[in-house]
CSV table of C-alpha atoms in Angstrom, one decimal:
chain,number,residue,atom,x,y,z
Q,9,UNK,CA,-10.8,16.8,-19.6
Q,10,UNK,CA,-14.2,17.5,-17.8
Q,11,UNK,CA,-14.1,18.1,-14.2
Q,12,UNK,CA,-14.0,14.9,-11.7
Q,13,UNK,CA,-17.9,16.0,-10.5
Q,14,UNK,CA,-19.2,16.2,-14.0
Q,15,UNK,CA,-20.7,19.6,-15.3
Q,16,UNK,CA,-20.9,22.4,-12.9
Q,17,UNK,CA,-23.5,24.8,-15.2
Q,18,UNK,CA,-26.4,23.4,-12.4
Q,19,UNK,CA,-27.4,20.1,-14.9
Q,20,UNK,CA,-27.0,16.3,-13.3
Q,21,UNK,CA,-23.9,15.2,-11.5
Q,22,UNK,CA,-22.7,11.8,-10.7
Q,23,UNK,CA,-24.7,10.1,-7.9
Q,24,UNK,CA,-27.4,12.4,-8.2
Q,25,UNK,CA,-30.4,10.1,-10.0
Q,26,UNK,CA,-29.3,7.5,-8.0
Q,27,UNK,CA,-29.5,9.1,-4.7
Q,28,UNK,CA,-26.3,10.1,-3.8
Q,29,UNK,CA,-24.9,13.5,-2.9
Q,30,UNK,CA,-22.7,14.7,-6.4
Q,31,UNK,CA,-20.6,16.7,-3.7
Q,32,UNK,CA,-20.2,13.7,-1.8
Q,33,UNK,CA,-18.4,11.7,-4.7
Q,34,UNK,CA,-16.3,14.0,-5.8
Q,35,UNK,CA,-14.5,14.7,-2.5
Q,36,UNK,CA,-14.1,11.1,-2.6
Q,37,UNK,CA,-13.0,10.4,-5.9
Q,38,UNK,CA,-10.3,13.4,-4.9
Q,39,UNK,CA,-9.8,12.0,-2.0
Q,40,UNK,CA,-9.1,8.4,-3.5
Q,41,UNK,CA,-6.2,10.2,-5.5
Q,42,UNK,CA,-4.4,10.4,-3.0
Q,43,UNK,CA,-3.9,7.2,-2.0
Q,44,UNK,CA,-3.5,6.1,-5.6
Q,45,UNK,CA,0.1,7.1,-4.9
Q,46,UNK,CA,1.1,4.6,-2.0
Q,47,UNK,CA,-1.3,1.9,-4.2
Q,48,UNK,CA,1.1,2.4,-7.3
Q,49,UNK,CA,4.3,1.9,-4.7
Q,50,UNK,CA,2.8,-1.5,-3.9
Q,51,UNK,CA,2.4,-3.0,-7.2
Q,52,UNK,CA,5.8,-1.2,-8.1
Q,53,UNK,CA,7.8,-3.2,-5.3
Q,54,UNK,CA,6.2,-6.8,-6.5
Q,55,UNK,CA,6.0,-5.9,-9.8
Q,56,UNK,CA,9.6,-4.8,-10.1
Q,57,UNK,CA,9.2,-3.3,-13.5
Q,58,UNK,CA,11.9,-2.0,-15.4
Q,59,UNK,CA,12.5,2.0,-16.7
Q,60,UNK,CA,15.1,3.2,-19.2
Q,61,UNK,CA,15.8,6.7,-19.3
Q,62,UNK,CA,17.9,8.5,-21.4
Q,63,UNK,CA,21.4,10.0,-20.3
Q,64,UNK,CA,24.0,12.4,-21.8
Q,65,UNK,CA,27.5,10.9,-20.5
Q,66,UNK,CA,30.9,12.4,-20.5
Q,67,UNK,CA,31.6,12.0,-23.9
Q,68,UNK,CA,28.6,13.8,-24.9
Q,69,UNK,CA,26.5,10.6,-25.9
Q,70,UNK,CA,23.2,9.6,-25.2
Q,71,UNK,CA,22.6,6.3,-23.4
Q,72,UNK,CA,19.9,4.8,-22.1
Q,73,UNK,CA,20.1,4.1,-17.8
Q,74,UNK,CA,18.5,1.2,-16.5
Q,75,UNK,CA,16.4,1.6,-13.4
Q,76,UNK,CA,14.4,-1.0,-11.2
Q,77,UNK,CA,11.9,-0.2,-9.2
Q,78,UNK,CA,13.0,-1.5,-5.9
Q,79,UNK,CA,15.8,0.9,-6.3
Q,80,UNK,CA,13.6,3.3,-4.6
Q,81,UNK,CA,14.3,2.2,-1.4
Q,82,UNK,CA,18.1,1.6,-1.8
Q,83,UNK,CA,20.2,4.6,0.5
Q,84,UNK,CA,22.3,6.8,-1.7
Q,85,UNK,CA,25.3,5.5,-1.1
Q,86,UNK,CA,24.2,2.6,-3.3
Q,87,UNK,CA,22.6,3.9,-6.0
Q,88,UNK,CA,24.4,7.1,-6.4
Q,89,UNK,CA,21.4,9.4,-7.0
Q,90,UNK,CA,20.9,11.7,-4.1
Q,91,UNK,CA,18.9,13.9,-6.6
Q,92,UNK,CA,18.5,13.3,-9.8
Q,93,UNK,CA,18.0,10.0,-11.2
Q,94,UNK,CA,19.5,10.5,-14.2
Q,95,UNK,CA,23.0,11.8,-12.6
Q,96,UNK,CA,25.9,10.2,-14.2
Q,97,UNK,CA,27.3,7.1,-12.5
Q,98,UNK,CA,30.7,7.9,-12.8
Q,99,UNK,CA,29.9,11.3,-11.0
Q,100,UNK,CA,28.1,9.6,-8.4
Q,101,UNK,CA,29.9,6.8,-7.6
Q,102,UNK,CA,27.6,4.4,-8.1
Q,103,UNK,CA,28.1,0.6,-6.8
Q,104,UNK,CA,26.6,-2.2,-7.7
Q,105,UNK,CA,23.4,-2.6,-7.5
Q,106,UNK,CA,21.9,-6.1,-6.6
Q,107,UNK,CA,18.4,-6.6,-6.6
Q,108,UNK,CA,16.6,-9.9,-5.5
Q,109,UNK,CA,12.8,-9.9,-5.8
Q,110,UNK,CA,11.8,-11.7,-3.2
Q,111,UNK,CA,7.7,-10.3,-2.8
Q,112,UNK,CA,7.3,-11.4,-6.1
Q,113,UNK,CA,7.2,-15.4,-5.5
Q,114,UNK,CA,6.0,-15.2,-2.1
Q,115,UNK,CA,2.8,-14.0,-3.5
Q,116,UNK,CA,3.1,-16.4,-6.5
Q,117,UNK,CA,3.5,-19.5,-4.6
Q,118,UNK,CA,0.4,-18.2,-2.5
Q,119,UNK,CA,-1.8,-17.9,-5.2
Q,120,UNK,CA,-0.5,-20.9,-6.8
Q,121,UNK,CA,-1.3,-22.8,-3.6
Q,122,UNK,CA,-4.8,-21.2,-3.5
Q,123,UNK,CA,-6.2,-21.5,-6.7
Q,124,UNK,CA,-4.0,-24.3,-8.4
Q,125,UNK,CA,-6.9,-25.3,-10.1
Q,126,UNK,CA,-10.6,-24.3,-9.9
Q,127,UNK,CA,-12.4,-25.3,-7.3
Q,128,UNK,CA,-16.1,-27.2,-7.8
Q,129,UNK,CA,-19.3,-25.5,-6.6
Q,130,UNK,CA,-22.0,-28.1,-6.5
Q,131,UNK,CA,-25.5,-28.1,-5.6
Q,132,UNK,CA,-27.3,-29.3,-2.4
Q,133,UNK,CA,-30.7,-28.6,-4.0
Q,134,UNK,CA,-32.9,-31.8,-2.9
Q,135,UNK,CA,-34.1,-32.2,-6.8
Q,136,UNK,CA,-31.4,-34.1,-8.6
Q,137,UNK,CA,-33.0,-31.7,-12.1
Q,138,UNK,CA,-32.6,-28.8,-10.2
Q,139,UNK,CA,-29.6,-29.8,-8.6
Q,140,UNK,CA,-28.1,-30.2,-12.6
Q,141,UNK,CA,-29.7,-26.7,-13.7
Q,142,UNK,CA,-28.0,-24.9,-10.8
Q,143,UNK,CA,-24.7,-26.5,-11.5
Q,144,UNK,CA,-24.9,-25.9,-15.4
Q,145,UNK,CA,-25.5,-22.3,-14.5
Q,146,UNK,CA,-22.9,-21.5,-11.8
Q,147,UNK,CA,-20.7,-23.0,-14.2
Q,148,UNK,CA,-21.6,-21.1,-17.0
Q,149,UNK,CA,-21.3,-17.9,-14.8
Q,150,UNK,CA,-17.1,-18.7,-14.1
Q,151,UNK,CA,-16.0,-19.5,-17.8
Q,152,UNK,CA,-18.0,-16.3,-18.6
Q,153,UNK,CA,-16.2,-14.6,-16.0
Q,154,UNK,CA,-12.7,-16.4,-17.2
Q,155,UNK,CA,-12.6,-19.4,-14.5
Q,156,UNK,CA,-9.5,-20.0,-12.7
Q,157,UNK,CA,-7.9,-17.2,-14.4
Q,158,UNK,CA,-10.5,-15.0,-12.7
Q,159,UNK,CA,-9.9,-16.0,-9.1
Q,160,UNK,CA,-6.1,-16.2,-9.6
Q,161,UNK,CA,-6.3,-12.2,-10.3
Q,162,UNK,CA,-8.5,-11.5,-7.2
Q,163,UNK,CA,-6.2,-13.1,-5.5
Q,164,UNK,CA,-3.3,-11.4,-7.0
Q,165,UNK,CA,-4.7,-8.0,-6.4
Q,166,UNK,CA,-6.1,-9.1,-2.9
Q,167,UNK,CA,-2.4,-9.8,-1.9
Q,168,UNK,CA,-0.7,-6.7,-2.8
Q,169,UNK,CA,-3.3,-4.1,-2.0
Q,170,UNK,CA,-4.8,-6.2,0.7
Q,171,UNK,CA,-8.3,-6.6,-0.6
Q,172,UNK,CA,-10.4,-7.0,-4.1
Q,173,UNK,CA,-13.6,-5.8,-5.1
Q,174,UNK,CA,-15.8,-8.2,-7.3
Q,175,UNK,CA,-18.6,-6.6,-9.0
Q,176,UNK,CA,-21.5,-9.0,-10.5
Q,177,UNK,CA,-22.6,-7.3,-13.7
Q,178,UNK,CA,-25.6,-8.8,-15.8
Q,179,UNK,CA,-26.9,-7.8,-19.4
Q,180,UNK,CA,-30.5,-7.5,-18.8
Q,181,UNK,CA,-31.6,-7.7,-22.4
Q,182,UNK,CA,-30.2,-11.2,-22.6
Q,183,UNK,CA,-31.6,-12.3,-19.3
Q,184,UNK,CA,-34.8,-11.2,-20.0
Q,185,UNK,CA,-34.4,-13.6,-23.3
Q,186,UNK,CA,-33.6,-16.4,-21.2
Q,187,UNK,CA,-36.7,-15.6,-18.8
Q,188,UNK,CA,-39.3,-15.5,-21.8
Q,189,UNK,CA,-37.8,-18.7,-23.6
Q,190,UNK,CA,-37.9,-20.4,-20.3
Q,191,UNK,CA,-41.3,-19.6,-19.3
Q,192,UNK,CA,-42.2,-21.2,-22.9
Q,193,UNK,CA,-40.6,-24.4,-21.9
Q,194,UNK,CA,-42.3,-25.1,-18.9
Q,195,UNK,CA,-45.6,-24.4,-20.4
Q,196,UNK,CA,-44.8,-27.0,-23.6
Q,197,UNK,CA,-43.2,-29.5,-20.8
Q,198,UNK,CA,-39.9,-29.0,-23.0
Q,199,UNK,CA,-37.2,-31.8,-21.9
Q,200,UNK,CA,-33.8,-31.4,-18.9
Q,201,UNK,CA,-31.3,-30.7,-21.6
Q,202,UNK,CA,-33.3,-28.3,-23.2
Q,203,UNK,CA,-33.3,-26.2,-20.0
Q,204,UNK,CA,-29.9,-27.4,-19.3
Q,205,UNK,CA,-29.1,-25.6,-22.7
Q,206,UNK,CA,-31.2,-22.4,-21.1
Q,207,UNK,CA,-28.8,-22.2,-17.9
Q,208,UNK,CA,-26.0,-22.5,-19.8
Q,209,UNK,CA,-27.3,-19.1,-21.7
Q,210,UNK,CA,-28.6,-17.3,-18.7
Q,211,UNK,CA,-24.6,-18.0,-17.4
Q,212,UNK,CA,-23.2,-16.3,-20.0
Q,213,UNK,CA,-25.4,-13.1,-19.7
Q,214,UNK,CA,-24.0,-13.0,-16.0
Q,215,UNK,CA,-20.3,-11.2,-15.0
Q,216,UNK,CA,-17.9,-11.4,-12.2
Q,217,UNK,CA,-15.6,-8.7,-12.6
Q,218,UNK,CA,-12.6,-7.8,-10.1
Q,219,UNK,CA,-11.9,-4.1,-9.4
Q,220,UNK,CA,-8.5,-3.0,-8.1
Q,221,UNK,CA,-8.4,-0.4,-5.0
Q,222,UNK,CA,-6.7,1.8,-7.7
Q,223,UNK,CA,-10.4,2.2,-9.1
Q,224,UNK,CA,-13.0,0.7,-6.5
Q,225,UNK,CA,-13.7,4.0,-4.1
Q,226,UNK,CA,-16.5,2.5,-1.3
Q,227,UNK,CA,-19.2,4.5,0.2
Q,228,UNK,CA,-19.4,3.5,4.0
Q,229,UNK,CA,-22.4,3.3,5.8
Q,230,UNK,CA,-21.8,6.0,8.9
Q,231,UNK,CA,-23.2,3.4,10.9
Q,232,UNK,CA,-21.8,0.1,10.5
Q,233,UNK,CA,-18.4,-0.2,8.6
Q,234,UNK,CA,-19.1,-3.6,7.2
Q,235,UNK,CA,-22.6,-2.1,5.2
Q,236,UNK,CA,-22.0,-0.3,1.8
Q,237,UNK,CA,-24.2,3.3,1.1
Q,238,UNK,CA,-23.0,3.0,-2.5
Q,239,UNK,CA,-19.7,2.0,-4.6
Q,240,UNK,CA,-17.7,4.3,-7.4
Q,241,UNK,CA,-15.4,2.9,-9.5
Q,242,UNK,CA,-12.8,5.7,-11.1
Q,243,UNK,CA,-10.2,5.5,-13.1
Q,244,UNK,CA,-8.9,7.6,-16.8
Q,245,UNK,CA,-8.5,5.2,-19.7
Q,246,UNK,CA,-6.7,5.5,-23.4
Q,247,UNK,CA,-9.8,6.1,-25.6
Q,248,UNK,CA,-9.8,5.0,-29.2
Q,249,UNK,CA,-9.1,8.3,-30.3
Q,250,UNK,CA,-6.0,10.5,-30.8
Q,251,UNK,CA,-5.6,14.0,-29.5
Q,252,UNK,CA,-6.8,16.3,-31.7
Q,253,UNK,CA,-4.0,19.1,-32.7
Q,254,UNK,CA,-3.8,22.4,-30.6
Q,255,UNK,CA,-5.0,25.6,-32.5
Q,256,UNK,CA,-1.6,27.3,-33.0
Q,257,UNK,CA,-0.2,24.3,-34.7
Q,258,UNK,CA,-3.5,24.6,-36.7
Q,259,UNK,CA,-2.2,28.2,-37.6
Q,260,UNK,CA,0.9,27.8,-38.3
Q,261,UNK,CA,0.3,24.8,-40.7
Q,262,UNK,CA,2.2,22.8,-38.9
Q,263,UNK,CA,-0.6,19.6,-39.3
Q,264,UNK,CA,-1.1,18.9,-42.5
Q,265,UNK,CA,-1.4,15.4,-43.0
Q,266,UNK,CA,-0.6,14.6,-39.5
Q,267,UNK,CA,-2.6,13.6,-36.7
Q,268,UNK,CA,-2.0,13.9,-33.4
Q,269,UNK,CA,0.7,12.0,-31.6
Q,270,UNK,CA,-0.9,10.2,-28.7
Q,271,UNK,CA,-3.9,8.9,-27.4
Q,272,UNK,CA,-6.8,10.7,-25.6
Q,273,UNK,CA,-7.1,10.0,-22.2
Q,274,UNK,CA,-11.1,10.2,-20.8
Q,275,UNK,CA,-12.3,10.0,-17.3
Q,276,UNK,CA,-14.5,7.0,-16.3
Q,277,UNK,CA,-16.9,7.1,-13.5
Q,278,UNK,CA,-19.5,4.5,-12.6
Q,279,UNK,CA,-21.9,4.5,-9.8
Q,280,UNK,CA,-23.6,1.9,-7.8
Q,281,UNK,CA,-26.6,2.4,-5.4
Q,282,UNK,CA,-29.5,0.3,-4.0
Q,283,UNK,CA,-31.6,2.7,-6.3
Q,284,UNK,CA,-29.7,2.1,-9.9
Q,285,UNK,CA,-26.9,2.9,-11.5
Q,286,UNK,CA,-24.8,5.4,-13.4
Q,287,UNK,CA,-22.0,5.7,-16.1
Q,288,UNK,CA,-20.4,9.3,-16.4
Q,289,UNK,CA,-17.5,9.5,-19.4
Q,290,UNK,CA,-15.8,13.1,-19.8
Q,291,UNK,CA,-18.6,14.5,-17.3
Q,292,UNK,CA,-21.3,12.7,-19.8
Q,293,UNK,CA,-23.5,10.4,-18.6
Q,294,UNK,CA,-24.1,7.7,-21.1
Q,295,UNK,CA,-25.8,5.5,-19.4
Q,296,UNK,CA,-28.7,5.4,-16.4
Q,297,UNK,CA,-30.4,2.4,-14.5
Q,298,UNK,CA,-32.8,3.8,-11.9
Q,299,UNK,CA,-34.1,-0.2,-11.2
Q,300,UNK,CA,-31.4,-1.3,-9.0
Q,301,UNK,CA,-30.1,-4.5,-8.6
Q,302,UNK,CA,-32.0,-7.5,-7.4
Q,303,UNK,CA,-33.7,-7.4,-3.8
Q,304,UNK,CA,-31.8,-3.8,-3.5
Q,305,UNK,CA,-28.5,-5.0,-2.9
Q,306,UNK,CA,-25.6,-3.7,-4.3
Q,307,UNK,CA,-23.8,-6.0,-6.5
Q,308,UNK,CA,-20.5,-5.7,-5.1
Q,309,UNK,CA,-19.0,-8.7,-2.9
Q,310,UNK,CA,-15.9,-7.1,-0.7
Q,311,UNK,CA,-12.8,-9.7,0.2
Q,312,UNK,CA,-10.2,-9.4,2.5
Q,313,UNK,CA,-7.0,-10.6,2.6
Q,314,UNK,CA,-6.1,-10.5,6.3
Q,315,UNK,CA,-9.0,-8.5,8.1
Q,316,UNK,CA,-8.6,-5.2,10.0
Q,317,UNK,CA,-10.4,-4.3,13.2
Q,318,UNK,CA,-13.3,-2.1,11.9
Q,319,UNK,CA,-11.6,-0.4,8.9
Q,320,UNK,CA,-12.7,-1.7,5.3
Q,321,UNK,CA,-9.2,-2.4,3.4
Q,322,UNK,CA,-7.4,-5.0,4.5
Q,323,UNK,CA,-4.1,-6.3,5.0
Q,324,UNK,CA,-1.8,-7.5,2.2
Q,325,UNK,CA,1.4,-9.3,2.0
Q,326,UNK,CA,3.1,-6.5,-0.1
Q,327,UNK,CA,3.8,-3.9,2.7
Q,328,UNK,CA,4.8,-5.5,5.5
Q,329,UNK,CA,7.5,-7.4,3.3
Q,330,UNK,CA,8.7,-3.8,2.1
Q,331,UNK,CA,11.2,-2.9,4.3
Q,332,UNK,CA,12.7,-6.6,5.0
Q,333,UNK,CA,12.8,-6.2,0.6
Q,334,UNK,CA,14.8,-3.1,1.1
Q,335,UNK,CA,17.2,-4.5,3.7
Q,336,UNK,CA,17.7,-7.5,1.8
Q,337,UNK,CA,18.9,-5.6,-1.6
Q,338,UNK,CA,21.0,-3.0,0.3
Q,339,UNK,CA,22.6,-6.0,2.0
Q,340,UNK,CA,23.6,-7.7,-1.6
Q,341,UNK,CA,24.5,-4.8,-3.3
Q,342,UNK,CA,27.3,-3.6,-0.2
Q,343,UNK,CA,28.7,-7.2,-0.4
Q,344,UNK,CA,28.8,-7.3,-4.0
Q,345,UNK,CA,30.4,-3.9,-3.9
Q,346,UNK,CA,32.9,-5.0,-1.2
Q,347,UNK,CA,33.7,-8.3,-3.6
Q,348,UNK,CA,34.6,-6.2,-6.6
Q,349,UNK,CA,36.5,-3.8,-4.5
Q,350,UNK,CA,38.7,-6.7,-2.9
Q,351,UNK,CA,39.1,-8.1,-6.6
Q,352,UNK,CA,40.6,-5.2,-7.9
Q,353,UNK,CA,42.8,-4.5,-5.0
Q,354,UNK,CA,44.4,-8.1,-5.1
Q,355,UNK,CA,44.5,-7.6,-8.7
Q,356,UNK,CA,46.0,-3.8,-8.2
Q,357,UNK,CA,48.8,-5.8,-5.8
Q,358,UNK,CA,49.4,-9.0,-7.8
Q,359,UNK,CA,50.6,-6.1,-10.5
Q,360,UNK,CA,52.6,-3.9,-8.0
Q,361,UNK,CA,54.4,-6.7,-6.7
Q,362,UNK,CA,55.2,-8.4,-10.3
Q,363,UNK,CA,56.6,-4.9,-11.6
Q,364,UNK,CA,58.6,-4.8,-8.3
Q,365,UNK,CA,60.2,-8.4,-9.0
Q,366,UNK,CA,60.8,-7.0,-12.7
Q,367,UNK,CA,62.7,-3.8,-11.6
Q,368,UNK,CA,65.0,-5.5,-9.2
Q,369,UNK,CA,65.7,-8.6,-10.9
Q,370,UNK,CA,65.8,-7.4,-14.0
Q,371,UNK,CA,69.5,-8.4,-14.9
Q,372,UNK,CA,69.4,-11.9,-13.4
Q,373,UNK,CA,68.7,-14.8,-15.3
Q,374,UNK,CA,65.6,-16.1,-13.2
Q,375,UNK,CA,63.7,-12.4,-14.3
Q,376,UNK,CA,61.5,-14.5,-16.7
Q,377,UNK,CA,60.5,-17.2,-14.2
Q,378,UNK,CA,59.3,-14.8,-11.7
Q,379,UNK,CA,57.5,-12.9,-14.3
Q,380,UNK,CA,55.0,-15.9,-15.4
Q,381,UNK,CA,54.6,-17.0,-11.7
Q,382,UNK,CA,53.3,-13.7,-10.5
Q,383,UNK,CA,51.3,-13.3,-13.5
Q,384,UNK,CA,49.4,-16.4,-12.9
């Protein structure tokens, strides 16, 4: 894969046509993954997912050990693993394990309290035409952008990393359509629904996309935290392409009629400015805007969840709820442990005293009787 600042043989580098120092955005694109790291923890503890992992036991058979994510914060005692997470069980003593997810519907019952359904954006425009035109458009611009679906997965994203990114995108080609028809209908005095029909066209060339701190790095004005010098958005993606096979397999003939057997992974690194914008893929640029968006503005709205005092990221729900989450599991899984331990020592005693009766009774007549009762 090419190097996160593009090519280094002296040709362009990201941020450079659109006036941004190239060194500049690659510390911070390094510097961003680093932080990636606590981001993933986040979405692990509310996502809770599930990983199986495969485990030789002490029979010499392969199983498969089941592993939640919340396990992470569980002490050792616990979980057994002190180590290795694929140590036996039986070596390690593991109890039971008892997790509750309880970040998972606090931040569902938020969002579901937020954005229940979509809310209406309506006009104040003193025309009532104009006041219709503006709605048609606005509303064309949300079902573009996937409605309530969109807002529900800012605000997902908004409560577990504590802010979202929403980047207006707009395909020029088809805007510029829309401009030329519409300047033809005002000249021929065309009708409100045919312009209605216009708006509803101009919408759809218009995109509100959210962008995860996992992939939205900010460039901070020096001077005032709340003002934005430029925006990056990072990330590697699955490309539709598979690995191509190493040379020594070549050699050694081990590829004929196979391909490879994953996916390539590519780098992808876009670049806002005031002065255009850039697309970089592999260290490649592909693509180049050197207009800039409308009234120089960079088309990148910034929400917080709960604000901080002059930092940009904000607050979310996910990490202060972390370690009350891990109190809360190790608290369930000791008294489930202490259950099934008091179970199989009344258990263990109901059988010691019922052999006890057996041995001493055992030539009387009411041996039987006694036998059944302590049974049950």
């Amino acid at each position: 894969m090419a190097s996160v600042g593009g090519r280094l043989d002296g040709e362009a580098r990201p941020g450079a046509a659109v006036g941004l120092d190239p060194a500049l955005v690659d510390h911070l694109i390094r510097e961003h993954s680093d932080k990636c790291a606590e981001y993933t923890r986040l979405w692990a503890y509310y996502r809770n997912p599930v990983t199986h992992a495969p485990r030789l036991g002490a029979d010499g058979m392969s199983r498969s050990v089941r592993r939640l994510a919340q396990e992470a914060g569980l002490p050792g005692r616990v979980t057994g693993v002190r180590g290795d997470a694929l140590t036996d069980d039986r070596h390690a003593e593991r109890r039971e394990v008892v997790i509750e997810n309880d970040i998972a519907w606090r931040v569902h019952t938020m969002i579901d309290f937020l954005f229940g359904k979509q809310p209406a954006v309506v006009s104040t425009a003193a025309s009532e035409a104009q006041r219709d035109l503006i709605d048609e458009f606005v509303e064309s611009v949300w079902k573009a952008s996937g409605g309530l679906a969109l807002l529900q997965d800012a605000a997902l994203i908004g409560h577990v990393y504590g802010h979202v990114d929403l980047v207006v995108r707009i395909d020029e080609r088809a805007m510029n359509a829309v401009g030329r028809r519409a300047a033809k209908l005002r000249e021929s005095g065309a009708s409100i629904h045919a312009m209605r029909g216009l708006m509803r066209e101009a919408g759809r060339a218009v995109r509100i996309e959210p962008v995860a701190p996992e992939r939205g790095i900010p460039v901070i004005d020096p001077g005032d935290y709340r003002r934005l010098a430029g925006y990056v958005i990072h990330y590697e993606r699955e490309a539709n392409e598979v690995e191509r096979t190493g040379l020594v397999r070549r050699l050694t003939g081990r590829t004929r009629g196979e391909w490879g057997r994953s996916r390539r992974i590519e780098s992808y690194t876009e670049v806002f400015t005031s002065e255009g914008r850039e697309l970089w893929v592999d260290g490649e640029l592909v693509e180049k805007n050197e207009r800039g968006f409308a009234g120089g503005d960079l088309p990148v709205v910034h929400v917080q969840n709960l604000s901080q005092p002059l930092r940009y990221e904000g607050i979310g729900e996910v990490e202060p709820l972390v370690p009350l989450q891990d109190e809360l599991n190790t608290r369930l899984s000791d008294r489930a442990s202490r259950v099934t331990l008091q179970s199989f020592k009344m258990y263990l005693k109901t059988m010691i005293k019922c052999l006890y009766c057996r041995f001493i009774l055992h030539n009387n007549d009411y041996c039987t009787t006694i036998w059944v009762h302590c049974r049950r």
